[in-house]
PDB file of C-alpha atoms in Angstrom:
ATOM      1  CA  MET A1287      -1.721  19.334 -16.727  1.00 38.00           C
ATOM      2  CA  TYR A1288      -3.751  17.429 -14.141  1.00 37.00           C
ATOM      3  CA  LEU A1289      -6.696  19.371 -12.780  1.00 37.00           C
ATOM      4  CA  LEU A1290      -8.196  19.184  -9.342  1.00 39.00           C
ATOM      5  CA  SER A1291     -10.869  16.528  -9.277  1.00 37.00           C
ATOM      6  CA  LEU A1292     -14.452  17.606  -8.721  1.00 32.00           C
ATOM      7  CA  ASN A1293     -14.445  16.469  -5.110  1.00 38.00           C
ATOM      8  CA  LEU A1294     -11.613  18.847  -4.196  1.00 39.00           C
ATOM      9  CA  LYS A1295     -12.985  22.304  -3.431  1.00 36.00           C
ATOM     10  CA  THR A1296     -11.099  25.318  -4.709  1.00 33.00           C
ATOM     11  CA  ASN A1297     -11.316  26.960  -1.298  1.00 37.00           C
ATOM     12  CA  LEU A1298      -8.849  24.373  -0.052  1.00 42.00           C
ATOM     13  CA  MET A1299      -8.854  23.748   3.681  1.00 39.00           C
ATOM     14  CA  TRP A1300      -5.854  22.080   5.264  1.00 41.00           C
ATOM     15  CA  GLY A1301      -6.854  19.311   7.708  1.00 42.00           C
ATOM     16  CA  ASP A1302      -4.751  16.891   9.707  1.00 41.00           C
ATOM     17  CA  SER A1303      -4.573  14.317   6.908  1.00 42.00           C
ATOM     18  CA  VAL A1304      -3.328  16.905   4.427  1.00 45.00           C
ATOM     19  CA  ASN A1305      -0.664  18.147   6.821  1.00 53.00           C
ATOM     20  CA  SER A1306       0.686  14.626   7.149  1.00 74.00           C
ATOM     21  CA  ASP A1307       0.295  13.477   3.540  1.00 86.00           C
ATOM     22  CA  PHE A1308       1.302  16.494   1.459  1.00 92.00           C
ATOM     23  CA  PRO A1309       4.794  17.028   2.966  1.00 93.00           C
ATOM     24  CA  ARG A1310       5.540  13.317   2.757  1.00 91.00           C
ATOM     25  CA  ILE A1311       4.387  12.985  -0.853  1.00 92.00           C
ATOM     26  CA  ILE A1312       6.175  16.033  -2.310  1.00 94.00           C
ATOM     27  CA  THR A1313       9.372  14.937  -0.556  1.00 94.00           C
ATOM     28  CA  LEU A1314       8.991  11.375  -1.828  1.00 91.00           C
ATOM     29  CA  LEU A1315       8.359  12.524  -5.409  1.00 92.00           C
ATOM     30  CA  ARG A1316      11.425  14.748  -5.403  1.00 93.00           C
ATOM     31  CA  LYS A1317      13.678  12.031  -4.015  1.00 92.00           C
ATOM     32  CA  GLU A1318      12.317   9.365  -6.354  1.00 89.00           C
ATOM     33  CA  ARG A1319      13.242  11.599  -9.276  1.00 90.00           C
ATOM     34  CA  ASN A1320      16.694  12.371  -7.823  1.00 91.00           C
ATOM     35  CA  ILE A1321      16.038  16.133  -7.860  1.00 94.00           C
ATOM     36  CA  SER A1322      17.876  18.237  -5.321  1.00 95.00           C
ATOM     37  CA  GLN A1323      15.794  20.435  -3.071  1.00 95.00           C
ATOM     38  CA  LYS A1324      17.608  23.480  -4.467  1.00 95.00           C
ATOM     39  CA  ASN A1325      16.750  22.614  -8.079  1.00 95.00           C
ATOM     40  CA  ALA A1326      13.162  21.714  -7.254  1.00 95.00           C
ATOM     41  CA  ALA A1327      12.686  25.017  -5.425  1.00 96.00           C
ATOM     42  CA  SER A1328      14.070  26.937  -8.388  1.00 95.00           C
ATOM     43  CA  ASP A1329      11.857  25.076 -10.852  1.00 95.00           C
ATOM     44  CA  LEU A1330       8.793  25.627  -8.669  1.00 96.00           C
ATOM     45  CA  GLY A1331       9.498  29.335  -8.202  1.00 95.00           C
ATOM     46  CA  VAL A1332      10.020  29.334  -4.435  1.00 95.00           C
ATOM     47  CA  SER A1333      13.035  29.639  -2.167  1.00 95.00           C
ATOM     48  CA  GLN A1334      14.758  26.500  -0.962  1.00 95.00           C
ATOM     49  CA  ALA A1335      13.942  27.499   2.605  1.00 96.00           C
ATOM     50  CA  LEU A1336      10.236  27.727   1.803  1.00 96.00           C
ATOM     51  CA  LEU A1337      10.231  24.379  -0.025  1.00 96.00           C
ATOM     52  CA  SER A1338      12.010  22.853   2.950  1.00 95.00           C
ATOM     53  CA  HIS A1339       9.246  24.158   5.202  1.00 95.00           C
ATOM     54  CA  TYR A1340       6.606  22.655   2.890  1.00 94.00           C
ATOM     55  CA  GLU A1341       8.382  19.298   2.878  1.00 93.00           C
ATOM     56  CA  LYS A1342       8.718  19.288   6.658  1.00 93.00           C
ATOM     57  CA  GLY A1343       5.114  20.355   7.197  1.00 91.00           C
ATOM     58  CA  ILE A1344       6.157  23.564   8.948  1.00 91.00           C
ATOM     59  CA  ARG A1345       4.342  25.800   6.444  1.00 91.00           C
ATOM     60  CA  GLU A1346       1.187  25.211   4.430  1.00 91.00           C
ATOM     61  CA  CYS A1347       1.314  26.040   0.746  1.00 91.00           C
ATOM     62  CA  GLY A1348      -1.336  27.867  -1.232  1.00 90.00           C
ATOM     63  CA  LEU A1349      -3.470  26.459  -4.013  1.00 91.00           C
ATOM     64  CA  ASP A1350      -1.218  27.992  -6.690  1.00 93.00           C
ATOM     65  CA  PHE A1351       1.825  26.093  -5.425  1.00 94.00           C
ATOM     66  CA  LEU A1352      -0.218  22.895  -5.179  1.00 93.00           C
ATOM     67  CA  VAL A1353      -1.124  23.131  -8.866  1.00 94.00           C
ATOM     68  CA  ARG A1354       2.469  24.009  -9.857  1.00 94.00           C
ATOM     69  CA  ALA A1355       3.769  21.016  -7.921  1.00 95.00           C
ATOM     70  CA  ALA A1356       1.206  18.725  -9.579  1.00 93.00           C
ATOM     71  CA  ASP A1357       2.318  19.924 -13.022  1.00 94.00           C
ATOM     72  CA  TYR A1358       5.994  19.701 -12.096  1.00 94.00           C
ATOM     73  CA  TYR A1359       5.806  16.103 -10.884  1.00 92.00           C
ATOM     74  CA  ASN A1360       3.161  15.149 -13.455  1.00 91.00           C
ATOM     75  CA  VAL A1361       0.705  13.879 -10.861  1.00 90.00           C
ATOM     76  CA  SER A1362      -2.764  14.933  -9.770  1.00 90.00           C
ATOM     77  CA  CYS A1363      -3.546  17.335  -6.964  1.00 91.00           C
ATOM     78  CA  ASP A1364      -5.594  14.616  -5.288  1.00 89.00           C
ATOM     79  CA  TYR A1365      -2.486  12.429  -5.223  1.00 88.00           C
ATOM     80  CA  LEU A1366      -0.390  15.199  -3.670  1.00 91.00           C
ATOM     81  CA  LEU A1367      -3.012  15.640  -0.972  1.00 90.00           C
ATOM     82  CA  GLY A1368      -3.164  11.918  -0.213  1.00 85.00           C
ATOM     83  CA  ARG A1369      -6.752  11.712  -1.396  1.00 84.00           C
ATOM     84  CA  SER A1370      -5.932   9.131  -4.069  1.00 83.00           C
ATOM     85  CA  PRO A1371      -3.259   6.409  -4.135  1.00 84.00           C
ATOM     86  CA  GLU A1372      -3.060   6.785  -7.911  1.00 80.00           C
ATOM     87  CA  PRO A1373      -0.615   9.396  -9.302  1.00 83.00           C
ATOM     88  CA  THR A1374      -3.276  10.259 -11.884  1.00 78.00           C
ATOM     89  CA  GLY A1375      -5.828  10.824  -9.139  1.00 73.00           C
ATOM     90  CA  THR A1376      -8.255   8.288 -10.537  1.00 70.00           C
ATOM     91  CA  THR A1377     -10.580   6.323  -8.286  1.00 67.00           C
ATOM     92  CA  ILE A1378     -10.984   2.688  -9.218  1.00 64.00           C
ATOM     93  CA  SER A1379     -14.273   0.837  -9.130  1.00 59.00           C
ATOM     94  CA  TYR A1380     -14.905  -2.894  -8.992  1.00 53.00           C
ATOM     95  CA  SER A1381     -15.133  -3.165 -12.770  1.00 57.00           C
ATOM     96  CA  ASP A1382     -11.806  -1.332 -13.196  1.00 57.00           C
ATOM     97  CA  ILE A1383      -9.883  -4.064 -11.381  1.00 61.00           C
ATOM     98  CA  PRO A1384      -8.828  -6.857 -13.746  1.00 62.00           C
ATOM     99  CA  GLU A1385      -9.889 -10.404 -12.969  1.00 62.00           C
ATOM    100  CA  HIS A1386      -7.028 -12.517 -11.621  1.00 55.00           C
ATOM    101  CA  ASP A1387      -8.395 -15.324 -13.802  1.00 57.00           C
ATOM    102  CA  PRO A1388     -10.139 -14.022 -16.967  1.00 54.00           C
ATOM    103  CA  ASN A1389     -11.795 -17.435 -17.405  1.00 54.00           C
ATOM    104  CA  GLN A1390     -13.563 -17.232 -14.058  1.00 53.00           C
ATOM    105  CA  LYS A1391     -15.869 -14.275 -13.621  1.00 56.00           C
ATOM    106  CA  GLU A1392     -16.620 -13.352 -10.027  1.00 53.00           C
ATOM    107  CA  THR A1393     -20.259 -13.817  -9.090  1.00 55.00           C
ATOM    108  CA  ILE A1394     -21.494 -10.886  -7.014  1.00 51.00           C
ATOM    109  CA  ARG A1395     -24.053 -11.863  -4.418  1.00 56.00           C
ATOM    110  CA  ASN A1396     -26.294  -9.389  -2.634  1.00 52.00           C
ATOM    111  CA  GLY A1397     -24.262  -7.319  -0.215  1.00 52.00           C
ATOM    112  CA  SER A1398     -20.969  -8.921  -1.236  1.00 69.00           C
ATOM    113  CA  MET A1399     -19.605  -6.174  -3.494  1.00 72.00           C
ATOM    114  CA  MET A1400     -17.112  -4.925  -0.906  1.00 77.00           C
ATOM    115  CA  ALA A1401     -15.870  -8.451  -0.206  1.00 80.00           C
ATOM    116  CA  SER A1402     -15.424  -9.127  -3.924  1.00 81.00           C
ATOM    117  CA  PHE A1403     -13.673  -5.784  -4.365  1.00 83.00           C
ATOM    118  CA  ASN A1404     -11.255  -6.558  -1.530  1.00 87.00           C
ATOM    119  CA  LYS A1405     -10.667 -10.067  -2.848  1.00 88.00           C
ATOM    120  CA  LYS A1406      -9.558  -8.593  -6.162  1.00 88.00           C
ATOM    121  CA  LEU A1407      -7.266  -6.129  -4.412  1.00 91.00           C
ATOM    122  CA  ILE A1408      -5.647  -8.901  -2.389  1.00 94.00           C
ATOM    123  CA  ILE A1409      -5.142 -11.368  -5.233  1.00 93.00           C
ATOM    124  CA  ASN A1410      -3.867  -8.731  -7.644  1.00 93.00           C
ATOM    125  CA  SER A1411      -1.531  -7.337  -4.980  1.00 95.00           C
ATOM    126  CA  LEU A1412      -0.014 -10.790  -4.538  1.00 96.00           C
ATOM    127  CA  ASN A1413       0.717 -10.731  -8.278  1.00 95.00           C
ATOM    128  CA  VAL A1414       2.943  -7.730  -7.552  1.00 96.00           C
ATOM    129  CA  LEU A1415       4.414  -8.832  -4.228  1.00 97.00           C
ATOM    130  CA  PHE A1416       5.683 -12.262  -5.237  1.00 96.00           C
ATOM    131  CA  PRO A1417       7.533 -11.139  -8.388  1.00 96.00           C
ATOM    132  CA  LEU A1418       9.190  -8.372  -6.354  1.00 96.00           C
ATOM    133  CA  VAL A1419      10.240 -10.834  -3.669  1.00 96.00           C
ATOM    134  CA  SER A1420      11.531 -13.203  -6.336  1.00 94.00           C
ATOM    135  CA  LYS A1421      13.709 -10.443  -7.760  1.00 93.00           C
ATOM    136  CA  THR A1422      15.653 -10.233  -4.505  1.00 93.00           C
ATOM    137  CA  GLY A1423      16.955 -13.761  -5.050  1.00 91.00           C
ATOM    138  CA  SER A1424      16.489 -14.554  -1.354  1.00 93.00           C
ATOM    139  CA  ASN A1425      15.014 -17.952  -0.605  1.00 94.00           C
ATOM    140  CA  THR A1426      14.563 -16.887   3.008  1.00 95.00           C
ATOM    141  CA  LEU A1427      12.517 -13.838   2.095  1.00 96.00           C
ATOM    142  CA  MET A1428      10.307 -15.830  -0.271  1.00 96.00           C
ATOM    143  CA  ARG A1429       9.812 -18.602   2.300  1.00 96.00           C
ATOM    144  CA  GLU A1430       8.947 -16.263   5.168  1.00 97.00           C
ATOM    145  CA  VAL A1431       6.673 -14.012   3.109  1.00 97.00           C
ATOM    146  CA  SER A1432       4.817 -17.082   1.859  1.00 97.00           C
ATOM    147  CA  SER A1433       4.552 -18.508   5.388  1.00 97.00           C
ATOM    148  CA  PHE A1434       3.195 -15.242   6.798  1.00 97.00           C
ATOM    149  CA  ILE A1435       0.475 -15.004   4.140  1.00 97.00           C
ATOM    150  CA  MET A1436      -0.489 -18.683   4.448  1.00 97.00           C
ATOM    151  CA  LEU A1437      -0.769 -18.352   8.229  1.00 97.00           C
ATOM    152  CA  ALA A1438      -2.976 -15.268   7.878  1.00 96.00           C
ATOM    153  CA  ILE A1439      -5.305 -17.178   5.532  1.00 96.00           C
ATOM    154  CA  TYR A1440      -5.261 -20.152   7.906  1.00 97.00           C
ATOM    155  CA  LYS A1441      -6.310 -17.969  10.837  1.00 96.00           C
ATOM    156  CA  MET A1442      -9.214 -16.390   8.969  1.00 95.00           C
ATOM    157  CA  PHE A1443     -10.325 -19.728   7.494  1.00 96.00           C
ATOM    158  CA  ARG A1444     -10.416 -21.146  10.996  1.00 95.00           C
ATOM    159  CA  VAL A1445     -12.459 -18.177  12.247  1.00 94.00           C
ATOM    160  CA  THR A1446     -14.922 -18.733   9.401  1.00 94.00           C
ATOM    161  CA  TYR A1447     -15.024 -22.473  10.091  1.00 95.00           C
ATOM    162  CA  MET A1448     -15.957 -21.789  13.715  1.00 93.00           C
ATOM    163  CA  ALA A1449     -18.959 -19.706  12.654  1.00 94.00           C
ATOM    164  CA  ASN A1450     -20.997 -22.882  12.431  1.00 95.00           C
ATOM    165  CA  PRO A1451     -20.855 -24.793  15.748  1.00 92.00           C
ATOM    166  CA  LYS A1452     -21.774 -27.974  13.897  1.00 94.00           C
ATOM    167  CA  ASN A1453     -18.452 -27.965  12.059  1.00 93.00           C
ATOM    168  CA  ASP A1454     -16.281 -30.641  13.633  1.00 92.00           C
ATOM    169  CA  GLN A1455     -13.065 -29.356  15.229  1.00 86.00           C
ATOM    170  CA  LEU A1456     -11.415 -32.643  14.276  1.00 87.00           C
ATOM    171  CA  PHE A1457     -10.944 -31.001  10.873  1.00 93.00           C
ATOM    172  CA  PHE A1458      -7.829 -29.423  12.439  1.00 93.00           C
ATOM    173  CA  THR A1459      -4.912 -31.144  14.128  1.00 92.00           C
ATOM    174  CA  VAL A1460      -3.999 -28.120  16.293  1.00 94.00           C
ATOM    175  CA  PRO A1461      -6.481 -27.637  19.172  1.00 92.00           C
ATOM    176  CA  GLU A1462      -8.599 -24.491  19.026  1.00 90.00           C
ATOM    177  CA  ILE A1463      -7.307 -23.243  22.369  1.00 91.00           C
ATOM    178  CA  ILE A1464      -3.771 -22.763  21.014  1.00 94.00           C
ATOM    179  CA  ALA A1465      -4.403 -22.296  17.281  1.00 93.00           C
ATOM    180  CA  ALA A1466      -4.966 -18.518  17.196  1.00 90.00           C
ATOM    181  CA  ASN A1467      -2.056 -17.511  19.416  1.00 94.00           C
ATOM    182  CA  GLY A1468       0.139 -20.191  17.898  1.00 96.00           C
ATOM    183  CA  ALA A1469      -0.527 -18.900  14.403  1.00 96.00           C
ATOM    184  CA  SER A1470       0.103 -15.319  15.513  1.00 96.00           C
ATOM    185  CA  SER A1471       3.431 -16.345  17.056  1.00 97.00           C
ATOM    186  CA  ALA A1472       4.417 -18.145  13.862  1.00 97.00           C
ATOM    187  CA  MET A1473       3.450 -15.052  11.857  1.00 97.00           C
ATOM    188  CA  ASN A1474       5.557 -12.822  14.094  1.00 97.00           C
ATOM    189  CA  LEU A1475       8.548 -15.122  13.620  1.00 97.00           C
ATOM    190  CA  ALA A1476       8.043 -15.218   9.847  1.00 97.00           C
ATOM    191  CA  GLU A1477       7.832 -11.415   9.755  1.00 97.00           C
ATOM    192  CA  ALA A1478      10.989 -11.083  11.860  1.00 97.00           C
ATOM    193  CA  ASN A1479      12.949 -13.495   9.658  1.00 96.00           C
ATOM    194  CA  ALA A1480      11.695 -11.758   6.507  1.00 96.00           C
ATOM    195  CA  ALA A1481      12.631  -8.321   7.868  1.00 96.00           C
ATOM    196  CA  ALA A1482      16.099  -9.547   8.840  1.00 95.00           C
ATOM    197  CA  ALA A1483      16.698 -11.036   5.398  1.00 94.00           C
ATOM    198  CA  ALA A1484      15.445  -7.873   3.686  1.00 94.00           C
ATOM    199  CA  LYS A1485      17.805  -5.716   5.758  1.00 92.00           C
ATOM    200  CA  GLY A1486      20.796  -7.962   5.126  1.00 91.00           C
ATOM    201  CA  ILE A1487      20.934  -9.339   8.677  1.00 92.00           C
ATOM    202  CA  LYS A1488      21.978 -12.976   8.653  1.00 91.00           C
ATOM    203  CA  VAL A1489      20.123 -15.201  11.136  1.00 90.00           C
ATOM    204  CA  ASN A1490      21.370 -18.783  11.517  1.00 88.00           C
ATOM    205  CA  ASP A1491      21.697 -20.277   8.024  1.00 87.00           C
ATOM    206  CA  ASN A1492      19.177 -17.942   6.385  1.00 89.00           C
ATOM    207  CA  ASP A1493      20.363 -16.126   3.297  1.00 91.00           C
ATOM    208  CA  VAL A1494      19.949 -12.362   2.995  1.00 90.00           C
ATOM    209  CA  VAL A1495      19.085  -9.840   0.310  1.00 91.00           C
ATOM    210  CA  ALA A1496      22.056  -8.080  -1.243  1.00 88.00           C
ATOM    211  CA  PRO A1497      21.380  -4.315  -1.560  1.00 84.00           C
ATOM    212  CA  GLU A1498      22.208  -4.402  -5.261  1.00 84.00           C
ATOM    213  CA  GLU A1499      19.561  -7.095  -5.744  1.00 79.00           C
ATOM    214  CA  SER A1500      16.794  -5.132  -4.064  1.00 87.00           C
ATOM    215  CA  PRO A1501      14.167  -3.914  -6.545  1.00 88.00           C
ATOM    216  CA  VAL A1502      13.704  -0.159  -6.904  1.00 89.00           C
ATOM    217  CA  ILE A1503      10.064   0.457  -6.001  1.00 91.00           C
ATOM    218  CA  THR A1504       8.184   3.655  -6.847  1.00 90.00           C
ATOM    219  CA  SER A1505       4.564   4.269  -7.816  1.00 87.00           C
ATOM    220  CA  SER A1506       5.559   4.929 -11.429  1.00 86.00           C
ATOM    221  CA  ALA A1507       7.851   1.878 -11.580  1.00 90.00           C
ATOM    222  CA  LEU A1508       5.079  -0.340 -10.238  1.00 92.00           C
ATOM    223  CA  SER A1509       2.602   1.014 -12.792  1.00 89.00           C
ATOM    224  CA  GLU A1510       5.037   0.397 -15.624  1.00 91.00           C
ATOM    225  CA  GLU A1511       6.011  -3.123 -14.598  1.00 94.00           C
ATOM    226  CA  PHE A1512       2.588  -4.266 -13.390  1.00 94.00           C
ATOM    227  CA  PRO A1513       0.055  -2.259 -15.420  1.00 91.00           C
ATOM    228  CA  ASN A1514      -2.803  -4.638 -14.566  1.00 90.00           C
ATOM    229  CA  TYR A1515      -2.100  -5.011 -10.875  1.00 93.00           C
ATOM    230  CA  ALA A1516      -0.303  -1.932  -9.521  1.00 92.00           C
ATOM    231  CA  SER A1517      -3.538  -0.027  -8.992  1.00 91.00           C
ATOM    232  CA  SER A1518      -4.817  -2.792  -6.718  1.00 91.00           C
ATOM    233  CA  LEU A1519      -1.671  -2.710  -4.594  1.00 94.00           C
ATOM    234  CA  LEU A1520      -1.696   1.091  -4.299  1.00 92.00           C
ATOM    235  CA  ASN A1521      -5.304   1.029  -3.137  1.00 91.00           C
ATOM    236  CA  LEU A1522      -4.615  -1.841  -0.734  1.00 93.00           C
ATOM    237  CA  VAL A1523      -1.778   0.163   0.825  1.00 93.00           C
ATOM    238  CA  LYS A1524      -3.964   3.250   1.215  1.00 90.00           C
ATOM    239  CA  ASN A1525      -6.890   1.302   2.684  1.00 89.00           C
ATOM    240  CA  SER A1526      -4.614  -0.549   5.103  1.00 92.00           C
ATOM    241  CA  GLU A1527      -2.920   2.610   6.331  1.00 89.00           C
ATOM    242  CA  ALA A1528      -6.276   4.314   6.782  1.00 88.00           C
ATOM    243  CA  ARG A1529      -7.306   1.471   9.074  1.00 89.00           C
ATOM    244  CA  ILE A1530      -4.046   1.676  11.024  1.00 90.00           C
ATOM    245  CA  GLN A1531      -4.402   5.444  11.438  1.00 85.00           C
ATOM    246  CA  LEU A1532      -7.976   4.980  12.637  1.00 85.00           C
ATOM    247  CA  ILE A1533      -6.716   2.667  15.393  1.00 82.00           C
ATOM    248  CA  ASN A1534      -3.980   5.141  16.334  1.00 70.00           C
ATOM    249  CA  ARG A1535      -6.495   7.984  16.614  1.00 71.00           C
ATOM    250  CA  SER A1536      -8.858   5.913  18.754  1.00 67.00           C
ATOM    251  CA  ASP A1537      -6.019   5.095  21.147  1.00 63.00           C
ATOM    252  CA  LYS A1538      -5.333   8.747  21.887  1.00 60.00           C
TER     253      LYS A1538
END
């Protein structure tokens, strides 16, 4: 049985993030395990109508149901509440993330811990993404995913290069005035082509991903197949979505 972590108070209060995360996660867990809503409700000791309300976010469950659901799906309460991207509820630290190259230890400079942490997350996540893309057998998807990532690195390298006005712009062949928007346009096209290939939509001579070739992706499957890197990807996803949600809230 997974217990509530110390940072989750027993007098549980349901905020906006819980209302959005909990229904999504308990629905996802049930569907990933191919359990019908009727069977899950019976196993959890509630009516199907009540479970449906929990999954839709219409009703808020009590602490007792939260713990039962955590036991039933063999995950932590923090995971159910969206407080941790890890099913076990663990929180990773810098030292927990494996080095992408064991022969090259990262040197941490003053104030650079967050940058080094994020670098590990990014590199380790690529060690999950590329094998998954390769499994689809789509040359188009691999090409466009690679192009998108290379363009993103190019853009940020160019931003860093411009930090010192003494750096000569002749280093680049594309003029500064069109580089940023040009790279963004190329990224948008790469994303569109990748999305089309992934959804089986043929564009020009691009190949597409056959549904039967698409990898089945769940948190547990990722952890089993990529034990050294899955944690990095799960945390990258959570951090990225937190940033997106922050932008959405500020726009309202």
